[in-house]
Coordinates of C-alpha atoms in Angstrom, one line a residue:
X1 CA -70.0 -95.5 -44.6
X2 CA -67.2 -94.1 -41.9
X3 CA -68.7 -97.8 -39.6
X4 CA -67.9 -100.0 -43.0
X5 CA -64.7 -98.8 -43.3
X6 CA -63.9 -99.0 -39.5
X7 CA -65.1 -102.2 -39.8
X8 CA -63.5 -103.6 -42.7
X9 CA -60.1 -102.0 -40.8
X10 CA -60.8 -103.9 -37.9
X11 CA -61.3 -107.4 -39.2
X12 CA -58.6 -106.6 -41.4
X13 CA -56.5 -106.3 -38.3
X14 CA -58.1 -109.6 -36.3
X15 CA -57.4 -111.5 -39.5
X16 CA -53.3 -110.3 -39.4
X17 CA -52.8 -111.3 -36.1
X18 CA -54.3 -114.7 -36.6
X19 CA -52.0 -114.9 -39.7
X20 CA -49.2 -114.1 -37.7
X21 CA -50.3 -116.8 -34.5
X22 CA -50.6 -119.3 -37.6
X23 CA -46.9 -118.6 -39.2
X24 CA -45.4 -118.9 -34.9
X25 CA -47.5 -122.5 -34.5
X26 CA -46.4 -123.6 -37.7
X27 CA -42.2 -122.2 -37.0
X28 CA -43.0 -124.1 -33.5
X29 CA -44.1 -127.5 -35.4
X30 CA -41.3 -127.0 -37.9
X31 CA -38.5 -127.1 -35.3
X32 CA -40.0 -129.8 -33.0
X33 CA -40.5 -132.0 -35.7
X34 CA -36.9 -131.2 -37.2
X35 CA -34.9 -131.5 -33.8
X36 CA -31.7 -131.4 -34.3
X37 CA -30.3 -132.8 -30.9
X38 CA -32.2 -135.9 -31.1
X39 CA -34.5 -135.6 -28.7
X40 CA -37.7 -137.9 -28.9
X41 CA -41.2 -135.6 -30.0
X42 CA -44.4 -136.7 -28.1
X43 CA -46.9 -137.5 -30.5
X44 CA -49.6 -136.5 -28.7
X45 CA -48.2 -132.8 -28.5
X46 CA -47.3 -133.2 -32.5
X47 CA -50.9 -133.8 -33.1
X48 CA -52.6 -131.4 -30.5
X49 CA -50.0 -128.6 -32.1
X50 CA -51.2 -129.8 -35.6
X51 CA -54.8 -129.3 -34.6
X52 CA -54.4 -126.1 -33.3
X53 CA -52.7 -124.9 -36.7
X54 CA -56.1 -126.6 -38.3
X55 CA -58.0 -124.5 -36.5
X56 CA -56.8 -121.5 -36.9
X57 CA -56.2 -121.5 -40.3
X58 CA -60.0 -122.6 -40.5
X59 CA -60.3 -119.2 -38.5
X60 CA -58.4 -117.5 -40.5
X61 CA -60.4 -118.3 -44.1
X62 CA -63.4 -117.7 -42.2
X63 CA -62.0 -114.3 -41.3
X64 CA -60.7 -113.6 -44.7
X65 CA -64.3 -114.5 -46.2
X66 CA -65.4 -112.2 -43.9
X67 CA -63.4 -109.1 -44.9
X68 CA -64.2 -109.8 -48.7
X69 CA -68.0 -109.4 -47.6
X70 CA -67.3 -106.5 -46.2
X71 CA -64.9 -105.1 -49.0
X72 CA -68.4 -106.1 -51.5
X73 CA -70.7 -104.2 -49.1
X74 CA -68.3 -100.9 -48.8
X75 CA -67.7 -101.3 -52.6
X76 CA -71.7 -101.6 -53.2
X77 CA -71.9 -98.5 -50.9
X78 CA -69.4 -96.5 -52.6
X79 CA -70.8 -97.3 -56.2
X80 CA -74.4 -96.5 -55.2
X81 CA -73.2 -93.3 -53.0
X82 CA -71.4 -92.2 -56.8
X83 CA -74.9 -93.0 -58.9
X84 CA -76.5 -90.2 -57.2
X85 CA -74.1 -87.9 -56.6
X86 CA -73.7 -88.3 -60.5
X87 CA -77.6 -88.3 -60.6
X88 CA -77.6 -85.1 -58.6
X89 CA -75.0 -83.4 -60.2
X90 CA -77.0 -84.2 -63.7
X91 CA -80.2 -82.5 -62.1
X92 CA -78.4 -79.6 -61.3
X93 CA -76.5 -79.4 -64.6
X94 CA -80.5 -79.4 -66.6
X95 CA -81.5 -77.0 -64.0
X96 CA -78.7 -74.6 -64.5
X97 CA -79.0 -75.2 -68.2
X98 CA -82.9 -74.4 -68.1
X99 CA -82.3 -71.1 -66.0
X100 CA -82.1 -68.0 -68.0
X101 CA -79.2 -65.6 -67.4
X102 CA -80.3 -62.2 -67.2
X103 CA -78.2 -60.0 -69.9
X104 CA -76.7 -58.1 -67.5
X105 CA -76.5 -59.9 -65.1
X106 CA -73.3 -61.3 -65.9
X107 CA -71.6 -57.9 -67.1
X108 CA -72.6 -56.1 -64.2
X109 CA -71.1 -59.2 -61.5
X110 CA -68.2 -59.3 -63.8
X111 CA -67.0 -55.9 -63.2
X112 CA -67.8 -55.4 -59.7
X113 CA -64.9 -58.0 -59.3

């Protein structure tokens, strides 16, 4: 369970800090292409930077799928971990109920307290 969550934690952060790489290429197309002091943009660097910003957002939603599996598989785990604590906890609830108290049993650990 603790490895799940460490794992979801991690891709969580990988995933962030391709977000982020995405949002810098994406600032750095935005202000080549919209040059203010005229200068002349090189294709070929337009369409390489382009590219790159394809492929890491491909990246990205592969990284995203990724944490969603593992929010499903730590979500599976948490739901099956509460069936039998509640499973256990309804066995121990019939046992207790099934266990005959002694009559003075009780009294007598009431009042030594």
């Amino acid at each position: 369970m603790e490895q799940a969550v460490e794992d979801l934690e991690n891709k969580m952060k990988q995933t962030d800090e391709r977000m982020d790489t995405l949002v810098v290429q994406v600032s750095n197309i935005e202000s080549e292409f919209f040059a203010e002091n005229g200068e002349q943009i090189e294709v070929n660097n337009l369409l390489k930077s382009v590219g790159e910003v394809r492929s890491n957002y491909q990246n990205l939603r592969k990284d995203l799928l990724e944490v969603q599996d593992l929010q499903r598989q730590l979500s599976s785990s948490l739901h099956l971990q509460l069936k039998v604590m509640q499973a256990k906890f309804n066995n121990l609830k019939e046992k207790i109920s099934q266990t005959p108290v002694k009559s003075g049993q009780y009294s007598k650990s009431v009042k030594d307290q």
